[in-house]
């Protein structure tokens, strides 16, 4: 399986540290507000990656944090704490906000068929671990105290910029527009490990520490939570592309400085979902959430299908027009699956050939858009329905588009409608209706057998009872004469 590794800027064969096992870490949400559908694009594509690892037989342990403290408005330790901002906005406590939006996040994930990671750990539950690692970093000379805060000293590293796809000056925190430089920092990219002093003094959550009462910086939580559950060698770390710098760069800096060797082998970054006017936002323009899409009549599976149709390493533009196109394609696909008949033997050879198209696409840097094409290949294939249904169920272990479930709901709906259309006319007793149905069936068979005499006899018999048969291309119905 080949995956693009942001750290090496190459597609590489994925080889985990331990054969057959994958340790996977995902940066979780900052729970100060609902997730927007851009955030959820990242979680959908990471879910596909996890499920594909499992599909090809790896034993995966996936860990995710919940950021409920320390993430300031700018990723570079400036501005107000996002959680505090949320609490003020809604007149609630920070912990109430965290609980509410953590639940809301997992409810959105459930709607989108995103599996909950094996371990989910809120940052506020790991303060002791953060303090231990920060103490270790100070001891090893990688961190210093200044103005009451503890900073990581980036000048102590041989290489700080890992993901330097970007221009160095764009990455430098101090020169970012609207971000003032913190005069305590020795180097412009040093970052806070522990705050006791910040520009705002009303921080709601504070803990005792060797450096005074305060709270952790944002980056330390992911390093510590990952090491706590997955040890000091991580196979793969995921997040949206905005996390590459400074968040993941800082995670690598502090983790490797602490453990003294390479930490994570593969970095999987999902590119952004943007709007026509640019960056997706929770505060300006339409706040695009799963609930909003549902209120406009979209099924969350239609959004998941929209995400599957494009590669995770391409920026994706959201517009209702684009989503409508995905909606139409998804429902056409479901309608075609709904016509497939259950039962019968699976053709093992055809199954293997068509499955290979799917795995070839997925092995090629998780090419979900080609994997969607493989779904259409199944529909077009010259094989029986049982094989096709088995393939859809198989691919859906990864794509999680609820293909079989949605198709069976549609099939029941169509059957219900057909039943209603064929329901006994008013004034016909259930006994008579059953007799008529049976005779209609017998007449159909008689006609098939070219026994027209019997067919006419049935028509006459029913006509004498006041029942007129109506033949059409859709079959035979009846009415009272
Ligand atoms: P946050 O809740 O802000 O910590 O972000 C949660 C996840 O969403 C992170 O992995 C971000 O990198 C990712 N993310 C943020 N904005 C977008 C976007 N527009 N498209 C895709 N992923 C995003
Ligand atoms: Zn993180």
Coordinates of C-alpha atoms and ligand atoms in Angstrom, one line a residue:
X1 CA 0.0 0.0 0.0
X2 CA 1.4 3.3 -1.0
X3 CA 0.8 6.5 0.9
X4 CA 2.0 10.1 0.5
X5 CA 4.1 11.0 3.4
X6 CA 4.1 14.8 4.0
X7 CA 7.3 14.5 6.0
X8 CA 9.3 13.1 3.0
X9 CA 7.1 14.6 0.3
X10 CA 6.9 11.3 -1.4
X11 CA 4.6 8.4 -1.9
X12 CA 6.0 5.5 0.1
X13 CA 5.3 1.9 0.7
X14 CA 3.5 1.8 4.1
X15 CA 5.6 -0.4 6.4
X16 CA 4.6 -0.3 10.1
X17 CA 7.1 -0.7 13.0
X18 CA 5.6 -4.0 14.0
X19 CA 4.4 -6.4 11.3
X20 CA 0.6 -6.6 11.2
X21 CA 0.0 -3.8 13.6
X22 CA -0.7 -0.1 13.0
X23 CA -0.5 2.6 15.6
X24 CA -2.4 5.6 14.4
X25 CA -2.9 9.0 16.0
X26 CA -5.5 11.7 15.0
X27 CA -5.7 15.3 16.1
X28 CA -9.1 15.6 17.6
X29 CA -11.5 18.6 17.5
X30 CA -11.3 21.7 19.6
X31 CA -14.7 21.5 21.3
X32 CA -15.7 25.1 21.5
X33 CA -18.3 25.0 18.7
X34 CA -19.8 22.5 16.3
X35 CA -17.5 21.0 13.7
X36 CA -18.0 22.4 10.2
X37 CA -18.2 20.1 7.3
X38 CA -14.5 21.0 6.4
X39 CA -13.3 19.6 9.8
X40 CA -15.5 16.6 9.1
X41 CA -13.9 16.0 5.6
X42 CA -10.6 15.4 7.5
X43 CA -12.3 12.9 9.9
X44 CA -14.1 11.1 7.0
X45 CA -10.9 10.6 5.1
X46 CA -9.0 9.5 8.2
X47 CA -11.8 7.1 8.9
X48 CA -11.4 5.6 5.4
X49 CA -7.7 5.2 6.0
X50 CA -8.3 3.5 9.3
X51 CA -10.9 1.2 7.8
X52 CA -8.7 0.4 4.8
X53 CA -5.8 -0.6 7.2
X54 CA -8.3 -3.0 8.9
X55 CA -9.7 -4.2 5.6
X56 CA -6.2 -5.3 4.4
X57 CA -5.7 -7.1 7.7
X58 CA -3.8 -4.8 10.1
X59 CA -4.6 -4.7 13.7
X60 CA -5.1 -1.0 14.2
X61 CA -5.0 1.0 17.5
X62 CA -6.3 4.5 16.8
X63 CA -6.0 7.3 19.4
X64 CA -7.6 10.7 19.3
X65 CA -7.4 13.7 21.7
X66 CA -10.2 16.1 22.5
X67 CA -8.8 19.6 22.8
X68 CA -10.7 21.1 25.7
X69 CA -7.9 23.5 26.9
X70 CA -5.0 25.5 25.6
X71 CA -5.9 26.1 21.9
X72 CA -5.7 29.8 21.5
X73 CA -7.4 31.7 18.7
X74 CA -4.2 31.7 16.7
X75 CA -2.4 28.4 16.4
X76 CA 0.7 30.3 17.4
X77 CA -0.1 30.8 21.1
X78 CA -1.8 34.2 20.6
X79 CA -5.2 35.5 21.2
X80 CA -8.0 34.2 23.5
X81 CA -8.5 30.6 24.5
X82 CA -11.0 29.1 22.0
X83 CA -12.8 27.3 24.8
X84 CA -13.2 30.4 26.9
X85 CA -14.5 32.2 23.9
X86 CA -17.1 29.5 23.4
X87 CA -18.1 29.6 27.1
X88 CA -18.5 33.4 27.0
X89 CA -20.6 33.3 23.8
X90 CA -23.0 30.8 25.4
X91 CA -22.9 32.0 29.0
X92 CA -21.8 28.5 30.2
X93 CA -18.8 27.1 31.9
X94 CA -15.9 25.8 29.9
X95 CA -16.6 22.2 31.0
X96 CA -20.2 22.5 30.0
X97 CA -19.2 23.8 26.6
X98 CA -16.6 20.9 26.2
X99 CA -19.2 18.3 27.1
X100 CA -21.9 19.7 24.8
X101 CA -19.6 20.0 21.8
X102 CA -17.8 16.7 22.3
X103 CA -21.2 15.0 22.3
X104 CA -22.2 17.0 19.2
X105 CA -19.0 16.0 17.4
X106 CA -19.6 12.3 18.0
X107 CA -23.2 12.6 17.0
X108 CA -22.1 14.2 13.7
X109 CA -19.5 11.4 13.3
X110 CA -22.2 8.8 13.8
X111 CA -24.4 10.4 11.2
X112 CA -21.4 10.3 8.7
X113 CA -20.5 6.6 9.6
X114 CA -17.2 7.8 11.1
X115 CA -16.0 5.1 13.6
X116 CA -15.1 6.3 17.1
X117 CA -11.3 5.8 17.6
X118 CA -10.3 3.0 20.0
X119 CA -9.1 5.6 22.6
X120 CA -10.5 9.1 22.9
X121 CA -8.7 11.3 25.5
X122 CA -9.5 14.8 26.6
X123 CA -6.5 17.0 27.2
X124 CA -7.7 18.0 30.6
X125 CA -7.4 14.4 31.7
X126 CA -3.7 14.2 31.1
X127 CA -2.2 17.3 32.9
X128 CA 0.2 15.1 35.0
X129 CA 1.6 13.6 31.8
X130 CA 2.1 17.0 30.3
X131 CA 3.9 18.2 33.4
X132 CA 6.2 15.2 33.4
X133 CA 7.2 15.6 29.7
X134 CA 7.7 19.4 30.2
X135 CA 10.0 18.7 33.2
X136 CA 11.9 16.2 31.0
X137 CA 12.4 18.8 28.3
X138 CA 13.7 21.4 30.8
X139 CA 16.1 18.9 32.2
X140 CA 17.4 18.0 28.7
X141 CA 17.9 21.7 27.9
X142 CA 15.2 21.9 25.3
X143 CA 12.9 24.2 27.3
X144 CA 13.3 27.4 29.2
X145 CA 11.3 29.6 31.6
X146 CA 10.6 33.2 30.6
X147 CA 8.1 35.7 31.9
X148 CA 6.4 33.0 33.9
X149 CA 5.8 30.7 30.9
X150 CA 7.7 27.6 29.8
X151 CA 8.8 27.7 26.1
X152 CA 10.3 25.1 23.8
X153 CA 13.7 26.3 22.4
X154 CA 13.6 25.5 18.7
X155 CA 17.3 26.7 18.3
X156 CA 18.4 23.5 20.1
X157 CA 17.2 21.3 17.1
X158 CA 19.2 20.4 14.1
X159 CA 16.1 20.5 12.0
X160 CA 12.9 22.2 13.0
X161 CA 11.0 22.6 9.7
X162 CA 9.8 19.1 8.8
X163 CA 7.0 19.9 6.4
X164 CA 8.8 22.7 4.5
X165 CA 6.6 22.6 1.5
X166 CA 6.0 26.2 2.4
X167 CA 8.2 29.2 2.2
X168 CA 10.1 29.7 5.5
X169 CA 8.9 33.3 5.9
X170 CA 5.3 32.2 5.6
X171 CA 5.8 29.7 8.4
X172 CA 7.5 32.0 10.8
X173 CA 5.0 32.9 13.5
X174 CA 6.3 36.3 14.2
X175 CA 5.8 37.6 10.7
X176 CA 2.3 36.3 10.2
X177 CA -0.1 39.1 9.7
X178 CA -1.9 40.2 12.8
X179 CA 0.2 38.1 15.2
X180 CA 2.4 40.0 17.6
X181 CA 5.6 38.5 18.6
X182 CA 5.9 37.3 22.2
X183 CA 8.9 39.2 23.6
X184 CA 9.6 36.3 26.0
X185 CA 10.6 34.0 23.1
X186 CA 14.3 33.5 22.4
X187 CA 13.6 32.5 18.8
X188 CA 10.6 33.5 16.7
X189 CA 9.3 29.9 16.4
X190 CA 9.7 28.9 20.1
X191 CA 6.3 27.9 21.4
X192 CA 4.6 27.7 24.8
X193 CA 4.6 24.4 26.7
X194 CA 3.0 25.8 29.9
X195 CA 1.4 29.1 30.5
X196 CA 1.2 30.8 33.9
X197 CA 1.0 34.3 32.3
X198 CA -0.8 35.2 29.2
X199 CA -2.5 38.3 27.8
X200 CA -5.7 37.4 29.5
X201 CA -6.0 36.6 33.1
X202 CA -9.4 35.0 33.3
X203 CA -8.4 31.6 32.1
X204 CA -11.1 29.3 33.6
X205 CA -9.1 26.0 33.9
X206 CA -5.9 26.1 35.8
X207 CA -3.7 23.5 37.5
X208 CA -0.8 23.5 39.9
X209 CA 2.6 22.9 38.3
X210 CA 6.3 23.3 39.2
X211 CA 6.2 26.6 37.4
X212 CA 3.1 28.0 39.1
X213 CA -0.6 27.7 38.5
X214 CA -1.4 27.6 34.8
X215 CA -2.4 25.6 31.9
X216 CA -0.8 23.7 29.0
X217 CA 0.0 24.9 25.5
X218 CA -1.9 23.3 22.7
X219 CA 0.8 21.2 21.1
X220 CA 2.0 19.3 24.1
X221 CA -1.3 17.4 24.4
X222 CA -1.0 15.4 21.2
X223 CA 2.6 14.3 21.9
X224 CA 1.7 13.2 25.4
X225 CA -1.6 11.5 24.6
X226 CA 0.0 9.7 21.7
X227 CA 3.0 8.5 23.7
X228 CA 0.7 7.5 26.6
X229 CA -1.3 5.1 24.5
X230 CA 0.9 4.2 21.6
X231 CA 4.4 4.3 23.0
X232 CA 7.4 6.2 21.7
X233 CA 7.2 4.8 18.1
X234 CA 4.2 5.9 16.2
X235 CA 3.4 4.5 12.7
X236 CA 1.1 7.2 11.4
X237 CA -0.2 10.6 12.5
X238 CA -3.2 12.4 10.8
X239 CA -4.7 15.8 10.6
X240 CA -5.9 18.5 8.3
X241 CA -3.2 20.2 6.3
X242 CA -3.4 23.4 8.5
X243 CA -2.1 21.2 11.4
X244 CA 1.2 20.6 9.6
X245 CA 2.6 23.9 10.8
X246 CA 2.9 24.9 13.5
X247 CA 1.1 22.1 15.4
X248 CA 2.6 18.9 14.0
X249 CA 6.0 20.6 13.5
X250 CA 6.0 21.4 17.2
X251 CA 4.7 17.9 18.1
X252 CA 7.7 16.4 16.3
X253 CA 10.1 18.9 18.0
X254 CA 9.0 18.2 21.5
X255 CA 8.4 14.4 21.1
X256 CA 11.8 13.7 19.6
X257 CA 13.6 16.0 22.0
X258 CA 12.0 14.1 24.8
X259 CA 12.4 10.5 23.7
X260 CA 15.8 11.0 21.9
X261 CA 14.9 9.3 18.6
X262 CA 12.6 9.4 15.6
X263 CA 9.0 9.4 16.7
X264 CA 6.5 9.1 13.8
X265 CA 7.2 7.5 10.4
X266 CA 4.2 8.6 8.3
X267 CA 2.3 11.9 8.2
X268 CA -1.1 11.9 6.5
X269 CA -2.6 15.3 5.9
X270 CA -6.0 16.0 4.4
X271 CA -6.3 19.0 2.2
X272 CA -9.0 21.6 2.9
X273 CA -12.6 21.8 2.0
X274 CA -13.1 25.5 0.9
X275 CA -16.1 27.5 -0.1
X276 CA -16.2 29.5 -3.3
X277 CA -15.1 32.6 -1.3
X278 CA -12.2 30.8 0.3
X279 CA -11.5 29.4 3.8
X280 CA -14.4 27.7 5.6
X281 CA -15.3 29.5 8.8
X282 CA -17.3 29.0 11.9
X283 CA -17.8 32.7 12.5
X284 CA -18.3 34.4 9.1
X285 CA -20.6 33.4 6.2
X286 CA -22.9 30.4 6.4
X287 CA -21.8 28.0 9.2
X288 CA -21.8 24.7 7.3
X289 CA -22.7 21.9 9.7
X290 CA -24.1 18.4 9.2
X291 CA -27.4 19.5 10.8
X292 CA -27.6 22.5 8.4
X293 CA -27.2 20.1 5.5
X294 CA -29.9 17.8 7.0
X295 CA -32.3 20.7 7.5
X296 CA -31.9 21.5 3.7
X297 CA -32.8 17.9 2.9
X298 CA -29.4 16.3 2.4
X299 CA -28.7 12.8 3.7
X300 CA -25.3 12.7 5.6
X301 CA -24.3 9.8 3.3
X302 CA -24.6 12.2 0.3
X303 CA -22.0 14.4 1.9
X304 CA -19.8 11.4 2.6
X305 CA -20.2 10.3 -1.1
X306 CA -19.2 13.9 -2.1
X307 CA -16.0 13.5 -0.1
X308 CA -15.3 10.0 -1.5
X309 CA -15.5 11.4 -5.1
X310 CA -12.3 13.4 -4.7
X311 CA -8.8 12.6 -3.6
X312 CA -7.9 13.6 0.0
X313 CA -4.8 15.4 -1.2
X314 CA -6.7 17.8 -3.4
X315 CA -8.5 20.9 -2.2
X316 CA -12.2 20.5 -2.5
X317 CA -14.7 23.3 -3.2
X318 CA -18.0 23.0 -1.5
X319 CA -21.0 24.5 -3.2
X320 CA -24.7 23.4 -3.0
X321 CA -24.4 22.8 -6.8
X322 CA -21.5 20.3 -6.2
X323 CA -23.3 18.7 -3.4
X324 CA -26.5 18.3 -5.5
X325 CA -24.5 16.5 -8.2
X326 CA -23.1 14.1 -5.6
X327 CA -26.7 13.7 -4.2
X328 CA -28.0 12.7 -7.6
X329 CA -25.1 10.3 -8.3
X330 CA -25.4 8.7 -4.9
X331 CA -29.2 8.1 -5.2
X332 CA -28.8 6.8 -8.8
X333 CA -26.3 4.3 -7.5
X334 CA -28.6 3.3 -4.6
X335 CA -31.5 2.9 -7.0
X336 CA -29.4 0.5 -9.2
X337 CA -28.2 -1.5 -6.2
X338 CA -31.9 -1.8 -5.1
X339 CA -32.8 -3.7 -8.3
X340 CA -30.2 -6.4 -7.6
X341 CA -31.8 -9.7 -6.4
X342 CA -30.7 -11.3 -3.2
X343 CA -29.8 -15.0 -3.0
X344 CA -27.7 -17.3 -5.2
X345 CA -24.0 -18.2 -5.3
X346 CA -21.2 -15.7 -5.4
X347 CA -18.9 -16.1 -8.4
X348 CA -15.5 -16.2 -6.7
X349 CA -13.5 -15.4 -9.8
X350 CA -15.5 -12.4 -10.8
X351 CA -15.5 -11.3 -7.1
X352 CA -11.7 -11.4 -7.0
X353 CA -11.2 -9.5 -10.3
X354 CA -13.5 -6.7 -9.3
X355 CA -12.2 -6.5 -5.8
X356 CA -8.7 -6.0 -7.3
X357 CA -9.9 -2.8 -9.0
X358 CA -11.0 -1.5 -5.6
X359 CA -7.8 -2.5 -3.8
X360 CA -5.6 -1.2 -6.6
X361 CA -7.3 2.2 -6.3
X362 CA -7.0 2.3 -2.5
X363 CA -3.4 1.0 -2.5
X364 CA -2.6 3.9 -4.7
X365 CA -2.4 6.6 -2.0
X366 CA -6.0 6.0 -0.9
X367 CA -7.6 7.0 -4.2
X368 CA -11.2 7.0 -3.2
X369 CA -12.4 8.7 -6.4
X370 CA -11.1 5.6 -8.4
X371 CA -12.6 3.4 -5.7
X372 CA -16.0 5.0 -6.5
X373 CA -15.4 4.2 -10.2
X374 CA -14.9 0.6 -9.1
X375 CA -18.5 0.6 -7.7
X376 CA -19.8 1.5 -11.2
X377 CA -17.5 -1.3 -12.7
X378 CA -19.4 -3.7 -10.4
X379 CA -22.8 -2.5 -11.7
X380 CA -21.7 -2.9 -15.3
X381 CA -19.9 -6.3 -14.8
X382 CA -21.2 -9.4 -16.5
X383 CA -21.7 -11.4 -13.3
X384 CA -24.7 -12.4 -11.2
X385 CA -26.5 -10.2 -8.6
X386 CA -25.3 -12.2 -5.7
X387 CA -21.6 -11.4 -6.6
X388 CA -22.4 -7.7 -7.1
X389 CA -24.2 -7.4 -3.8
X390 CA -21.3 -9.2 -2.0
X391 CA -18.8 -6.7 -3.6
X392 CA -20.8 -3.7 -2.6
X393 CA -21.0 -5.0 1.0
X394 CA -17.2 -5.7 0.9
X395 CA -16.2 -2.3 -0.4
X396 CA -18.5 -0.6 2.0
X397 CA -16.5 -2.0 4.9
X398 CA -14.1 0.9 3.9
X399 CA -16.3 3.5 2.1
X400 CA -19.1 3.2 4.7
X401 CA -21.7 4.7 2.4
X402 CA -24.4 2.4 3.7
X403 CA -25.0 1.1 0.2
X404 CA -26.8 -2.1 1.1
X405 CA -28.8 -0.4 3.9
X406 CA -30.0 2.5 1.8
X407 CA -30.8 0.2 -1.1
X408 CA -32.9 -2.1 1.1
X409 CA -34.8 0.9 2.5
X410 CA -35.5 2.1 -1.1
X411 CA -36.5 -1.4 -2.1
X412 CA -39.0 -1.7 0.8
X413 CA -40.4 1.8 -0.1
X414 CA -40.9 0.8 -3.7
X415 CA -42.6 -2.4 -2.7
X416 CA -44.8 -0.6 -0.3
X417 CA -45.8 1.9 -3.0
X418 CA -46.5 -1.0 -5.4
X419 CA -48.6 -2.7 -2.8
X420 CA -50.6 0.5 -2.2
X421 CA -51.1 0.9 -6.0
X422 CA -52.3 -2.7 -6.1
X423 CA -54.4 -2.5 -2.9
X424 CA -57.9 -3.9 -3.1
X425 CA -60.5 -1.3 -4.3
X426 CA -63.0 0.0 -1.8
X427 CA -65.9 -2.4 -1.2
X428 CA -63.8 -5.6 -1.9
X429 CA -63.6 -7.8 1.2
X430 CA -60.1 -9.2 2.1
X431 CA -61.3 -12.8 1.2
X432 CA -62.5 -11.7 -2.2
X433 CA -59.3 -9.7 -2.8
X434 CA -57.2 -12.8 -1.9
X435 CA -59.3 -14.9 -4.4
X436 CA -58.9 -12.2 -7.1
X437 CA -55.1 -12.0 -6.6
X438 CA -54.8 -15.7 -6.8
X439 CA -56.9 -15.9 -10.0
X440 CA -54.9 -13.0 -11.6
X441 CA -51.7 -15.0 -10.9
X442 CA -53.3 -18.2 -12.3
X443 CA -54.4 -16.2 -15.4
X444 CA -50.9 -14.9 -15.9
X445 CA -49.5 -18.4 -15.8
X446 CA -52.2 -19.7 -18.1
X447 CA -51.4 -17.0 -20.6
X448 CA -47.8 -17.8 -20.4
X449 CA -48.7 -21.4 -21.1
X450 CA -50.8 -20.2 -24.0
X451 CA -53.9 -21.7 -22.3
X452 CA -56.1 -18.8 -23.4
X453 CA -59.3 -20.8 -22.8
X454 CA -58.5 -20.9 -19.0
X455 CA -57.5 -17.2 -19.1
X456 CA -60.8 -16.2 -20.6
X457 CA -62.7 -18.4 -18.2
X458 CA -61.1 -16.6 -15.3
X459 CA -61.9 -13.2 -16.7
X460 CA -65.6 -14.3 -17.2
X461 CA -65.8 -15.8 -13.7
X462 CA -64.6 -12.6 -12.2
X463 CA -66.8 -10.4 -14.4
X464 CA -69.9 -12.4 -13.2
X465 CA -68.8 -11.5 -9.6
X466 CA -68.7 -7.8 -10.6
X467 CA -64.9 -7.6 -11.0
X468 CA -63.3 -6.0 -14.1
X469 CA -59.6 -6.9 -14.8
X470 CA -57.4 -4.1 -16.2
X471 CA -54.3 -5.2 -18.1
X472 CA -51.3 -2.9 -18.5
X473 CA -47.6 -3.2 -19.1
X474 CA -47.0 -3.0 -15.3
X475 CA -49.3 -6.1 -14.8
X476 CA -52.9 -6.7 -14.0
X477 CA -55.1 -4.7 -11.6
X478 CA -58.9 -4.7 -11.1
X479 CA -61.9 -2.6 -10.2
X480 CA -65.5 -3.2 -9.3
X481 CA -67.7 -3.1 -12.4
Ligands
LIG1 P1 -10.0 22.0 15.1 O1 -11.3 21.6 15.7 O2 -9.9 23.4 14.6 O3 -8.8 21.6 15.9 O4 -9.9 21.2 13.7 C1 -10.2 19.8 13.6 C2 -9.6 19.2 12.3 O5 -10.2 19.8 11.1 C3 -8.1 19.4 12.2 O6 -7.5 18.2 11.8 C4 -8.0 20.5 11.1 O7 -6.7 20.4 10.5 C5 -9.1 20.1 10.2 N1 -9.6 21.2 9.4 C6 -9.8 22.5 9.7 N2 -10.4 23.2 8.7 C7 -10.5 22.3 7.7 C8 -11.1 22.4 6.3 N3 -11.6 23.6 5.8 N4 -11.1 21.3 5.6 C9 -10.6 20.1 6.0 N5 -10.1 20.0 7.3 C10 -10.1 21.1 8.1
LIG2 ZN1 -2.8 17.4 17.5

